[in-house]
Structures are given as structure tokens and as C-alpha cells.
Backbone as numpy.savetxt, mean C-alpha at the origin, in Angstrom:
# Nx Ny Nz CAx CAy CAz Cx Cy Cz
-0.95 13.84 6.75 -0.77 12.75 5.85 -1.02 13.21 4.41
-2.15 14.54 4.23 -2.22 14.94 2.88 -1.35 15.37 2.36
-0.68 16.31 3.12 0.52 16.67 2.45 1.74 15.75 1.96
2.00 14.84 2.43 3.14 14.12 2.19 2.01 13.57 1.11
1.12 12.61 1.06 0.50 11.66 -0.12 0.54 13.07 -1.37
0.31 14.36 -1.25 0.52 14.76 -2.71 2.20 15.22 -2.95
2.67 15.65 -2.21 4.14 15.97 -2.75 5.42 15.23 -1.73
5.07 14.30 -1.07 6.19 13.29 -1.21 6.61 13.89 0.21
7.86 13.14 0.88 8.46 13.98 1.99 9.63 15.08 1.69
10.46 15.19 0.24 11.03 15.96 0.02 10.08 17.39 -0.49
9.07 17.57 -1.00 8.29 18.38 -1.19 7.52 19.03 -0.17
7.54 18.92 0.61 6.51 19.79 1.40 7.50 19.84 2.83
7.27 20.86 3.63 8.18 21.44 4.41 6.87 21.86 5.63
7.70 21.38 6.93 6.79 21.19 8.73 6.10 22.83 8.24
6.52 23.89 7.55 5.41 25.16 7.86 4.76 24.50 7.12
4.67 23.87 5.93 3.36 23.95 5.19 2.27 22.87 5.81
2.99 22.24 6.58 2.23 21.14 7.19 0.90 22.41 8.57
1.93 22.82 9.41 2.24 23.65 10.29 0.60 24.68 9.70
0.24 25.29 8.80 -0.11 26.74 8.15 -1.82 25.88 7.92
-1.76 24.59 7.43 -2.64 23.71 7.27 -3.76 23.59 8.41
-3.21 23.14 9.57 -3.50 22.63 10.77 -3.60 24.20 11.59
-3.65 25.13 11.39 -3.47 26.59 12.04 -2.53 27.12 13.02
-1.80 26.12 12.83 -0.83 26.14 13.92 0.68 26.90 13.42
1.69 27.25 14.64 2.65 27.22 13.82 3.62 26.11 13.74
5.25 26.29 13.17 6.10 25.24 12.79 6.99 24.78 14.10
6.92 25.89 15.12 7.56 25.81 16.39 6.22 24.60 16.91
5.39 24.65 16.64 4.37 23.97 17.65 4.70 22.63 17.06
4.44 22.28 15.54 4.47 20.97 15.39 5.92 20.32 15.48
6.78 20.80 15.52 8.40 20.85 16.45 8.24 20.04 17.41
7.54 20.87 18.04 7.56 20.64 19.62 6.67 19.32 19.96
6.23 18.95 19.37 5.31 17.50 19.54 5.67 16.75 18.52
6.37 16.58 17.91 6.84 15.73 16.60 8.19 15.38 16.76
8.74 16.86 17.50 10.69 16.62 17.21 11.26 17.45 15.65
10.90 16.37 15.01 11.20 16.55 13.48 10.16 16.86 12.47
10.26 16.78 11.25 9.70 16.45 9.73 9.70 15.17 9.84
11.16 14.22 10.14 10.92 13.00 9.71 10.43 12.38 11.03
10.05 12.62 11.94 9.52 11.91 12.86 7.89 12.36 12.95
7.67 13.54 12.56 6.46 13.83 12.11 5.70 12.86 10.66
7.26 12.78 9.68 6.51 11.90 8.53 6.32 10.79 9.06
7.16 10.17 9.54 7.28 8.47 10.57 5.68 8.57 11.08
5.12 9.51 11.57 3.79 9.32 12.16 3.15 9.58 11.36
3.03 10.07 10.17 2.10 9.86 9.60 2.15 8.48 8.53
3.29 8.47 8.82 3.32 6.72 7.45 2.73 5.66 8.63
3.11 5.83 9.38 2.55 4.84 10.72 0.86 4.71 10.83
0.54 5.92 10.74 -1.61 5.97 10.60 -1.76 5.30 9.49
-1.09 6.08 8.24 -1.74 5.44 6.66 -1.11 4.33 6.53
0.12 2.88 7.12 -0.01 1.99 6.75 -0.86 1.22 7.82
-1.41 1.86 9.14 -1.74 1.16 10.04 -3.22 -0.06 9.83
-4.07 1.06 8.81 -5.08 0.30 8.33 -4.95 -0.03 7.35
-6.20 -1.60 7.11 -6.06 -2.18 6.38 -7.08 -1.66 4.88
-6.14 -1.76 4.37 -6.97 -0.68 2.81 -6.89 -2.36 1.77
-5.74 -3.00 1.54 -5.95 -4.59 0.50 -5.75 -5.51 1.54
-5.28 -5.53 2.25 -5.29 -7.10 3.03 -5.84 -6.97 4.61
-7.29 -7.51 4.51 -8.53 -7.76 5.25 -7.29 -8.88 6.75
-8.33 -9.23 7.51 -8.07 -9.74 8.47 -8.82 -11.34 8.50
-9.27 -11.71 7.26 -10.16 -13.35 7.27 -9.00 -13.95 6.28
-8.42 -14.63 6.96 -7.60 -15.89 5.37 -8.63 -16.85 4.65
-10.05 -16.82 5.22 -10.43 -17.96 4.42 -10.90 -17.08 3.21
-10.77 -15.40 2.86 -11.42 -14.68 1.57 -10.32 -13.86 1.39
-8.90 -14.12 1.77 -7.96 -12.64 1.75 -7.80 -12.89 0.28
-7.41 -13.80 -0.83 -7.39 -13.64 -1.89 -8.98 -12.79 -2.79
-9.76 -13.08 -2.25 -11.10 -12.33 -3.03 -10.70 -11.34 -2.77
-10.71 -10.95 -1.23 -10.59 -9.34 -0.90 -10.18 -8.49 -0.54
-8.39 -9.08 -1.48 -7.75 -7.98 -2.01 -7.89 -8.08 -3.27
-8.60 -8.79 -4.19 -8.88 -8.73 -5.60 -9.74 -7.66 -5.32
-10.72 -8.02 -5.10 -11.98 -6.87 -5.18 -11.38 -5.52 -4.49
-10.32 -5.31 -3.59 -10.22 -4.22 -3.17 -9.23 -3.40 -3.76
-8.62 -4.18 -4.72 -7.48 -4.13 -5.70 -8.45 -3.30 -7.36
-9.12 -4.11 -7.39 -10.27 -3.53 -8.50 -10.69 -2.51 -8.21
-11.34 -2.49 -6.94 -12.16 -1.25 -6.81 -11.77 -0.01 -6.73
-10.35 -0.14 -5.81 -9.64 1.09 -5.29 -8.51 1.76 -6.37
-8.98 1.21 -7.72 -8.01 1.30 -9.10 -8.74 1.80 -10.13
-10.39 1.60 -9.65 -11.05 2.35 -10.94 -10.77 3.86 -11.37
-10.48 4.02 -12.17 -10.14 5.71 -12.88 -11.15 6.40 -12.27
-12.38 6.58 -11.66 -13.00 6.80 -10.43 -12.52 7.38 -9.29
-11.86 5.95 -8.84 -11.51 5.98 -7.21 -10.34 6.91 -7.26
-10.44 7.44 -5.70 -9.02 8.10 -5.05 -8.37 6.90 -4.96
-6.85 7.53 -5.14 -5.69 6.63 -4.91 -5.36 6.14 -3.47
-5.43 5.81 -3.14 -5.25 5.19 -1.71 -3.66 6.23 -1.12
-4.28 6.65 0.05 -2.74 7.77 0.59 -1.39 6.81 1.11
-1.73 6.11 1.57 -0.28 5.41 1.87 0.06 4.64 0.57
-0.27 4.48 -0.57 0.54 4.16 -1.88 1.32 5.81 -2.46
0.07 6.35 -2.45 0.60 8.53 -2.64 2.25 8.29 -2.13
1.81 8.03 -1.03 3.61 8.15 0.01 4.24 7.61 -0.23
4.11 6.22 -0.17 5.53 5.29 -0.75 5.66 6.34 -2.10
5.20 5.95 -3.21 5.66 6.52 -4.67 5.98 7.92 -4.59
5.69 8.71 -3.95 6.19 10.37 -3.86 7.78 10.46 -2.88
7.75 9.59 -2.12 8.83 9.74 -1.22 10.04 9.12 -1.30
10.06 7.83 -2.64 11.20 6.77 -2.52 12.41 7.82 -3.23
12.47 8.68 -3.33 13.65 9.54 -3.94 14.25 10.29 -2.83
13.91 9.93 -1.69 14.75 10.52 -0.40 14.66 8.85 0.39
16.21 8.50 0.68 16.87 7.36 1.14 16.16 7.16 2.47
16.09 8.19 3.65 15.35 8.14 4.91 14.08 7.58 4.95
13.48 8.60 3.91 11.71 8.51 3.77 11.62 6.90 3.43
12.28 6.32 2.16 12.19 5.43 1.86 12.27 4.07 2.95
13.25 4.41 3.83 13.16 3.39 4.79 12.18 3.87 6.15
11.63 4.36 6.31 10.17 4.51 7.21 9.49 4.01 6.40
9.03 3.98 4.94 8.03 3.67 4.19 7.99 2.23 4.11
9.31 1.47 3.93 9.69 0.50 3.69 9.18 -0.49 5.19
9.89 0.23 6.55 9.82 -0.31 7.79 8.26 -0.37 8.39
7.42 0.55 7.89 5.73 0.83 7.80 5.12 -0.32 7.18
5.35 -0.69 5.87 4.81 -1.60 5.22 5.06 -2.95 5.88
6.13 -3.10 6.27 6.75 -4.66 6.95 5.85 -4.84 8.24
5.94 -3.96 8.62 5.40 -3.82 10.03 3.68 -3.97 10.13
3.33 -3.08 9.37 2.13 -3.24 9.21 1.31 -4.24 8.33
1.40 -4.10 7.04 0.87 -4.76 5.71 1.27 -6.11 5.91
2.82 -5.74 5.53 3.71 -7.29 4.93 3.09 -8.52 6.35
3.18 -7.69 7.55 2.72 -8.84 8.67 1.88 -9.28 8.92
0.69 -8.21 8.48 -0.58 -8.58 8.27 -0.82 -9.78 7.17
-0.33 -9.69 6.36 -0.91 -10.64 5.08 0.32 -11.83 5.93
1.42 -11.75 6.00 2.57 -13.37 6.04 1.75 -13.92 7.16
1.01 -13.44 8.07 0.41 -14.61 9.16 -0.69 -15.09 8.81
-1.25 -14.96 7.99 -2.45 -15.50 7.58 -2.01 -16.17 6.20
-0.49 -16.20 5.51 -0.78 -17.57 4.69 -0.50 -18.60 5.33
-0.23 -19.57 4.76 0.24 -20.97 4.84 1.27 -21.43 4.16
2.33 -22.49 4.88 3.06 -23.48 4.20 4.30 -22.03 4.62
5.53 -23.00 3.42 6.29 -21.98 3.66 6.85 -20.72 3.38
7.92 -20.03 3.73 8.09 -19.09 2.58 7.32 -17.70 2.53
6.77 -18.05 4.13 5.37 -16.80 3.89 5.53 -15.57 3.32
6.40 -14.94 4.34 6.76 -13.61 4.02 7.36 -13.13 2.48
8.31 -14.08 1.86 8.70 -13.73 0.66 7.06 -13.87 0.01
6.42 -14.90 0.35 5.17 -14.78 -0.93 4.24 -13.52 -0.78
4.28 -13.00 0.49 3.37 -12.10 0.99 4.06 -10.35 0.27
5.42 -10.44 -0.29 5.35 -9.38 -0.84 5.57 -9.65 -2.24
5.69 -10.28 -2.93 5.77 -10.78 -4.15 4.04 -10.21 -4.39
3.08 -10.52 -3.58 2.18 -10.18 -3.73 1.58 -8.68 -3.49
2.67 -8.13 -2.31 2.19 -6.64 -2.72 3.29 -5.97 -3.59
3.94 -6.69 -4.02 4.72 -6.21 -5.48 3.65 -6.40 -6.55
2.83 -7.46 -6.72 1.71 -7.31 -7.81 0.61 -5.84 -7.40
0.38 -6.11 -6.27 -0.50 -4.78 -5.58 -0.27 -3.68 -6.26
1.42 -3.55 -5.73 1.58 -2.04 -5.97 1.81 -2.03 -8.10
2.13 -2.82 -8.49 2.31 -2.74 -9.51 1.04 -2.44 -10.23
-0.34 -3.07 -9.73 -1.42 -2.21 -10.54 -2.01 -1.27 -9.89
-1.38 -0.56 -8.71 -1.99 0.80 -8.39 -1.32 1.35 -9.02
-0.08 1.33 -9.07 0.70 2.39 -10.11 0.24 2.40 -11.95
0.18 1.31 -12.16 -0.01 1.02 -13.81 -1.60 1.78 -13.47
-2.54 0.90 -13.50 -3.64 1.48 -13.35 -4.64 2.69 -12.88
-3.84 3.11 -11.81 -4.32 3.99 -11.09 -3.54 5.43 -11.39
-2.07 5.52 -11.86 -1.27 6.24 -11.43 -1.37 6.86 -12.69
-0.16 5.42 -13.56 0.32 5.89 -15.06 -1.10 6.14 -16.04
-1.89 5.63 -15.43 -3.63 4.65 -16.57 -3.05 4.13 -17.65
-2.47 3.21 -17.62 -2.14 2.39 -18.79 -3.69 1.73 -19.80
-3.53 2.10 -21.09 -4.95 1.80 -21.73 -5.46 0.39 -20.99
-4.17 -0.15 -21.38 -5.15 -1.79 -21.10 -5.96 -2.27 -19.87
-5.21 -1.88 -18.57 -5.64 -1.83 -17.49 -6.94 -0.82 -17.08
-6.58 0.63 -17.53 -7.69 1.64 -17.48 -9.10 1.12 -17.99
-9.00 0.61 -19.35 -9.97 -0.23 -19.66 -10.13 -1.49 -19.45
-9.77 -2.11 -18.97 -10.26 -3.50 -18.72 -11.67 -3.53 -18.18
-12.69 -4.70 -18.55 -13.19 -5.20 -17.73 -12.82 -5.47 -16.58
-14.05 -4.70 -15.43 -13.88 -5.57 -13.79 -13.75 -7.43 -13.76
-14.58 -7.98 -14.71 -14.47 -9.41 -13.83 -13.38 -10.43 -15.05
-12.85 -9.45 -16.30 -11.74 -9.76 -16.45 -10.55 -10.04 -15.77
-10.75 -8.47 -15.25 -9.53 -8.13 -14.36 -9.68 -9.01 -13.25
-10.51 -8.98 -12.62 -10.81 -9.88 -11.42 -9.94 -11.43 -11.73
-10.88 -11.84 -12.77 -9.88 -13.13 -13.14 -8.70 -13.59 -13.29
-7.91 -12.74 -13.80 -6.36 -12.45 -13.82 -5.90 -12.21 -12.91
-6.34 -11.25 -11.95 -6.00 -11.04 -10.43 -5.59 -12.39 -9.49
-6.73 -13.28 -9.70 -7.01 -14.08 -9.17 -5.94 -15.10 -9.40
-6.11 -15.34 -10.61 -4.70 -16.51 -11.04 -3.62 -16.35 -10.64
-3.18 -14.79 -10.62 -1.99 -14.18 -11.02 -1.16 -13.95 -9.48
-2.25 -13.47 -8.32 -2.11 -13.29 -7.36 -2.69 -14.88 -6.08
-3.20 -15.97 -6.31 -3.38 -16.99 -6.10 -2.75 -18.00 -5.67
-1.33 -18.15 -6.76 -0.14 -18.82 -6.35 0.49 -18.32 -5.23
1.05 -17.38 -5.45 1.48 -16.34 -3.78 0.63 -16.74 -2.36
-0.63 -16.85 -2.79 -1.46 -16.74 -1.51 -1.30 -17.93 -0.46
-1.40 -19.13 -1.63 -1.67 -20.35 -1.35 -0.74 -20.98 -0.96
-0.47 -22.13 0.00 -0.06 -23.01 0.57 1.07 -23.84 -0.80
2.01 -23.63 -0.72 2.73 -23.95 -1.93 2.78 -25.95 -1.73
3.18 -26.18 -0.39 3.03 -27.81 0.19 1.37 -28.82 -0.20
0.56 -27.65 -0.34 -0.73 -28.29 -0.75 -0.94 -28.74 -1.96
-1.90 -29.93 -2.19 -1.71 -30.31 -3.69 -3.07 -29.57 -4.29
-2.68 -29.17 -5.78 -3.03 -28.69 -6.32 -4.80 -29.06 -6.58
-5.49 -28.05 -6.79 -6.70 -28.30 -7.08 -7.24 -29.18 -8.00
-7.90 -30.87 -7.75 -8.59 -31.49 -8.52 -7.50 -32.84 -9.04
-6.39 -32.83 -7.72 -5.76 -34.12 -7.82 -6.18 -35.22 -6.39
């Protein structure tokens, strides 16, 4: 999985995977098939767990804020299954394992635990905000984001990513 999260699936080639692991390229062949069925398994581990969207709906908005914050500080490692999507979308294949990983895993994880309708479109609208500040923040370090305050950021998170979460049929807070 390291290898693909630093140089993408067009960058790195089954020996270098192969030379890593002590093995050779005939061996990981032979239990994989392919590269891309070898990458398929590894996008399959790194989207399998949950790194922003927890398994409680009554806190999934807190904690993917907070896990959104945390895992973005100029600090933190970048999370490896974001590495992959963004290193790999320039090969059409990779892109759709990456794509079919996320649905499967993430996107389904978060659409059953909202409410009302529409789930699934709201559920990536929201990891379109996700990925948009691992990349800004984490990737590019955009000043504003790099520096922000945590419970700034938190706050904005919150608003910003809130609507998505929530029950669109429910009436609004404090009517």
C-alpha cells in the first residue's frame, strides 16, 4: 500500500513492490495475478477502514470534523488511501478501483447512517468537502487553512459540512 500512496499506480512497478517485501515479482504474480489486481487489494485494505466516517450517526458530524482537523494538521501523516486516490487518478483503470473502493467502502459507510433523502448524493458532496481539505490543507498547505485555528476550523467544518449530514425533511433548528 506504501508504494502506491507515494508514487501512484502508474509509478511504481510489481518488482519494486516485489524487492520491498523480499520476495520476487514472479511470486507476487502468482498470488495477485496482476499489478492491478494487486493495486485492487491494496485500495481494498486502505479504503476498508474507517479513517473520517466513524460507525455512531448520533456524533458522525463531530467525528469527522475532529478527524478531518486532526488528520490535516501540518503535523499529521496524510492518510494512505487519500495518497492513492490523488497519485493514481491519471491512469483511467486505477481511477475506477479507487473510485469503486470509496463507494463501496466510505460512500456506504457514511449514506446509511444519514437520514431523509438523497443520502448518497449528500454523503459525497461531503467527502468532496473531505477530500477538498486534505488536499488544500494537507497536500497543497494553503496559508489560510495551514494556519487556521483548530476550533475555527472546527466551526466552519461544522456549518459547512452539517447541511449534507442532516436530514434535509427535518425542520430546522429552533422552529
Amino acid at each position: 500500500m506504501g508504494h502506491f500512496a507515494r508514487a501512484g499506480y502508474d509509478g511504481v512497478g510489481v518488482r519494486d513492490i516485489a524487492g520491498s517485501a523480499g520476495v520476487t515479482a514472479m511470486l507476487v504474480n502468482r498470488y495477485f495475478g496482476s499489478k492491478e489486481k494487486l493495486f485492487a487489494e491494496a485500495v481494498d485494505t486502505a479504503f476498508a477502514t474507517p479513517v473520517f466516517v466513524a460507525e455512531d450517526p448520533q456524533t458522525l458530524l463531530s467525528d469527522i470534523v475532529t478527524a478531518l482537523v486532526t488528520r490535516t494538521e501540518p503535523t499529521a501523516d496524510t492518510p494512505e488511501p487519500f495518497l492513492i486516490l490523488l497519485r493514481s487518478v491519471s491512469n483511467p483503470r486505477a481511477t475506477e478501483i479507487v473510485r469503486d473502493a470509496i463507494g463501496r467502502y466510505v460512500g456506504t459507510r457514511l449514506t446509511r447512517q444519514l437520514p431523509g433523502p438523497a443520502a448518497g448524493l449528500r454523503a459525497e458532496v461531503a467527502l468532496s468537502v473531505i477530500a477538498g481539505v486534505l488536499l488544500m490543507r494537507r497536500v497543497l498547505a494553503t496559508p489560510s487553512l495551514r494556519a487556521a485555528d483548530t476550533d475555527e476550523l472546527r466551526t466552519i467544518l461544522q456549518a459547512t459540512l452539517g447541511p449534507a449530514l442532516a436530514d434535509p425533511a427535518a425542520e430546522p433548528p429552533g422552529l
